[in-house]
PDB file of C-alpha atoms in Angstrom:
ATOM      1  CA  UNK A 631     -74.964  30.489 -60.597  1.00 79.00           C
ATOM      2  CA  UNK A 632     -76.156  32.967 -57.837  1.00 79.00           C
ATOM      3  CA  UNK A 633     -75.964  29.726 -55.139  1.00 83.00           C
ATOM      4  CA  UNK A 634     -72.672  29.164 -56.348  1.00 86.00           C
ATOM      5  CA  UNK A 635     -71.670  32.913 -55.680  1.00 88.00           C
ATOM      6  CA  UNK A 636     -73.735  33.640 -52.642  1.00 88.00           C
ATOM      7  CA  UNK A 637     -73.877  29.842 -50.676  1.00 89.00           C
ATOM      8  CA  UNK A 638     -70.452  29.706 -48.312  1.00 90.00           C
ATOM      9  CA  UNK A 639     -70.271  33.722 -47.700  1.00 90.00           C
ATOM     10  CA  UNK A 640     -73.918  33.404 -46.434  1.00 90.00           C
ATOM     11  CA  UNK A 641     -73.361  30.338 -44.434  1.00 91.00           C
ATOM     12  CA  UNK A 642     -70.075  31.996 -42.890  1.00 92.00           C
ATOM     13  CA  UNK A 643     -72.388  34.731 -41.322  1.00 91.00           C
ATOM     14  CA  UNK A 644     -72.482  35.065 -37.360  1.00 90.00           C
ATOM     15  CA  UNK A 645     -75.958  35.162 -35.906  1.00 85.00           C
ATOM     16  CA  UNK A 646     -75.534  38.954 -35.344  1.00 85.00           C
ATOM     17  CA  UNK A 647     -74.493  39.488 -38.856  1.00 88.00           C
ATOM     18  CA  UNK A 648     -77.622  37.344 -40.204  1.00 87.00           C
ATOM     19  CA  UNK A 649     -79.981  39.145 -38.117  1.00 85.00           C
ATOM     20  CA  UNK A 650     -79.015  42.308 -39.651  1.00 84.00           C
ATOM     21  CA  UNK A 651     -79.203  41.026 -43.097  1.00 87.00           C
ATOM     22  CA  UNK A 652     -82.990  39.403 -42.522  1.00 87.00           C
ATOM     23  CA  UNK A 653     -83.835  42.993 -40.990  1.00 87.00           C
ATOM     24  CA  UNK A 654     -82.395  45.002 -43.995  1.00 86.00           C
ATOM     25  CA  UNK A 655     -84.265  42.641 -46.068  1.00 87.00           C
ATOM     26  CA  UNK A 656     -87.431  43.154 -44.610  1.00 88.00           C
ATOM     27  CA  UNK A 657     -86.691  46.913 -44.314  1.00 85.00           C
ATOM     28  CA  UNK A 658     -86.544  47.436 -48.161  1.00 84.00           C
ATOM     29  CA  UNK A 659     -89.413  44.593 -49.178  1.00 88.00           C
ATOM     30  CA  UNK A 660     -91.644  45.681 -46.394  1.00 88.00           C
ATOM     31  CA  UNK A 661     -92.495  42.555 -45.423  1.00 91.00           C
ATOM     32  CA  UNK A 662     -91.581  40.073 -42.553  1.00 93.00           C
ATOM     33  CA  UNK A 663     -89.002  37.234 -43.585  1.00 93.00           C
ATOM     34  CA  UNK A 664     -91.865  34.561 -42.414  1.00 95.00           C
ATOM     35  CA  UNK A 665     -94.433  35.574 -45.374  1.00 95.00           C
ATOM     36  CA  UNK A 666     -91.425  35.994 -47.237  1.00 94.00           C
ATOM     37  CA  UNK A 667     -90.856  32.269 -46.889  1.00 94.00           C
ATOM     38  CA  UNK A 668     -94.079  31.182 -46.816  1.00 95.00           C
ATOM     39  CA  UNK A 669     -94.818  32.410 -50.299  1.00 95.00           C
ATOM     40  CA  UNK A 670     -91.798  30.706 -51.538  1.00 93.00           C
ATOM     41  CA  UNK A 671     -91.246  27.436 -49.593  1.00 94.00           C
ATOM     42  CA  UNK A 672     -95.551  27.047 -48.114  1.00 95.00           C
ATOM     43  CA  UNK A 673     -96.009  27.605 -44.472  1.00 94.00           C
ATOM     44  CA  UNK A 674     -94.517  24.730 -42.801  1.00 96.00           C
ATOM     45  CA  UNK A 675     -91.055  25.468 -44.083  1.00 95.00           C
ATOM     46  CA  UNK A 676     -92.328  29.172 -42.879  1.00 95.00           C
ATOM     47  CA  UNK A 677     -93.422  27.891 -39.606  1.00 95.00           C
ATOM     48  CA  UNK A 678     -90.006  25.242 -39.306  1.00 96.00           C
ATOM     49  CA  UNK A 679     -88.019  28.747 -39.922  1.00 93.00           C
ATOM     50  CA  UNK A 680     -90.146  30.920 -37.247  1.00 94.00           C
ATOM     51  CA  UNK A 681     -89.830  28.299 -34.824  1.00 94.00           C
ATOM     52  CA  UNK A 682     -85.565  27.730 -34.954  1.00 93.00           C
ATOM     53  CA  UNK A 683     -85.499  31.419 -35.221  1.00 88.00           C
ATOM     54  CA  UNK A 684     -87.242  32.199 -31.912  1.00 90.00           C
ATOM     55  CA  UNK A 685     -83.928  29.890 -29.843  1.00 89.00           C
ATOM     56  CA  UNK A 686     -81.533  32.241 -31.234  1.00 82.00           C
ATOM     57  CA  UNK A 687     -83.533  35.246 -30.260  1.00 82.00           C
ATOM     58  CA  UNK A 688     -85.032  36.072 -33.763  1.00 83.00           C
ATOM     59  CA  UNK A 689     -89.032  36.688 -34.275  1.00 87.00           C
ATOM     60  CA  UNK A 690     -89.014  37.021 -38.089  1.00 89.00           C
ATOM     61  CA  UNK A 691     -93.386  36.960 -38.276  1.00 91.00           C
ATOM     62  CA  UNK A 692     -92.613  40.503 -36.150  1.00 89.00           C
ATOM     63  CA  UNK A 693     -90.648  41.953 -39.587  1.00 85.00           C
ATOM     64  CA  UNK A 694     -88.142  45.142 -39.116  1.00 84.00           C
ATOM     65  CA  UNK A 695     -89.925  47.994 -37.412  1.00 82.00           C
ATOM     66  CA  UNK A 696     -88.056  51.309 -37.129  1.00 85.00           C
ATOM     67  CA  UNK A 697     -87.301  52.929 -33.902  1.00 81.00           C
ATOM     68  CA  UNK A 698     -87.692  49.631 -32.234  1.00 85.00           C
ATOM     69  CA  UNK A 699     -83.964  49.465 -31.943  1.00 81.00           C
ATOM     70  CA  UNK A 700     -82.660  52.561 -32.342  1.00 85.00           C
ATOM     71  CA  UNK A 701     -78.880  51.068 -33.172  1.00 83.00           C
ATOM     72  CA  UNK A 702     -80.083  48.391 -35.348  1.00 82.00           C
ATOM     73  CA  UNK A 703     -81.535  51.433 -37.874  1.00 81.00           C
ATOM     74  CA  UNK A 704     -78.636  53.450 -37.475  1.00 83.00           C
ATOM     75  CA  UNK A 705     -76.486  50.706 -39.149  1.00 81.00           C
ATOM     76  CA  UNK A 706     -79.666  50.602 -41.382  1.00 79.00           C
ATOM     77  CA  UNK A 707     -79.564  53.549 -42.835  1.00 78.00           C
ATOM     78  CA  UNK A 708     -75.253  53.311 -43.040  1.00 76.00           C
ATOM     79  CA  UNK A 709     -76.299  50.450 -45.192  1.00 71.00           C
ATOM     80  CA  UNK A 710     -78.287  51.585 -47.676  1.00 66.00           C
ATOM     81  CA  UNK A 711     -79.119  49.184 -49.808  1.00 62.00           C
ATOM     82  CA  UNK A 712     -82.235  50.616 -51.341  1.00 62.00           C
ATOM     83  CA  UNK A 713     -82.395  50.306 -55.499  1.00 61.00           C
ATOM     84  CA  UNK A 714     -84.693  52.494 -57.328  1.00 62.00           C
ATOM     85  CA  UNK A 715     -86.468  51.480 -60.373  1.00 56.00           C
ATOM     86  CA  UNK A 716     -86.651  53.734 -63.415  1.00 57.00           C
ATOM     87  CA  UNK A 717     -90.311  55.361 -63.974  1.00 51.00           C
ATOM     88  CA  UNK A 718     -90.347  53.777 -67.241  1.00 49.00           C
ATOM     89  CA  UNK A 719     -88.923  50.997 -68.758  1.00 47.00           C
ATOM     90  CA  UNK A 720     -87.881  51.147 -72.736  1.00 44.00           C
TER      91      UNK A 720
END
């Protein structure tokens, strides 16, 4: 259901526009998109991803670190897209 929803709107994305989803993404998980896919696909879809990534300019084993690009977290932060969990769950 969620591919059906989310597949063409994702694959309609610019490279600019992708870039600053994978960063948000790795802003709120903490973690860089490569271990990301590794844990979900194994490391040689990780390591297929890194390496296509790095001839469009992307380095997704580096992850999002703030006040590396000071524009890229302003647009960040505009883009909040943080969800907090409730302390307890009833």
């Amino acid at each position: 259901e969620l591919k059906e929803e989310f597949e063409d709107p994702l694959k309609k994305l610019t490279r600019t526009q992708g870039m600053i989803l994978i960063k948000m993404i790795e802003k709120e998980l903490d973690t860089p998109l490569y271990f990301l896919i590794k844990n979900l696909k194994g490391g040689i879809n990780a390591t297929y991803w890194s390496t296509l990534g790095k001839f469009f300019g992307h380095h997704i084993k580096e992850g999002y670190q703030k006040g590396h690009d000071p524009i890229l977290d302003m647009v960040l932060n505009d883009f909040n897209i943080a969800y907090n969990y409730p302390l307890s769950i009833k």
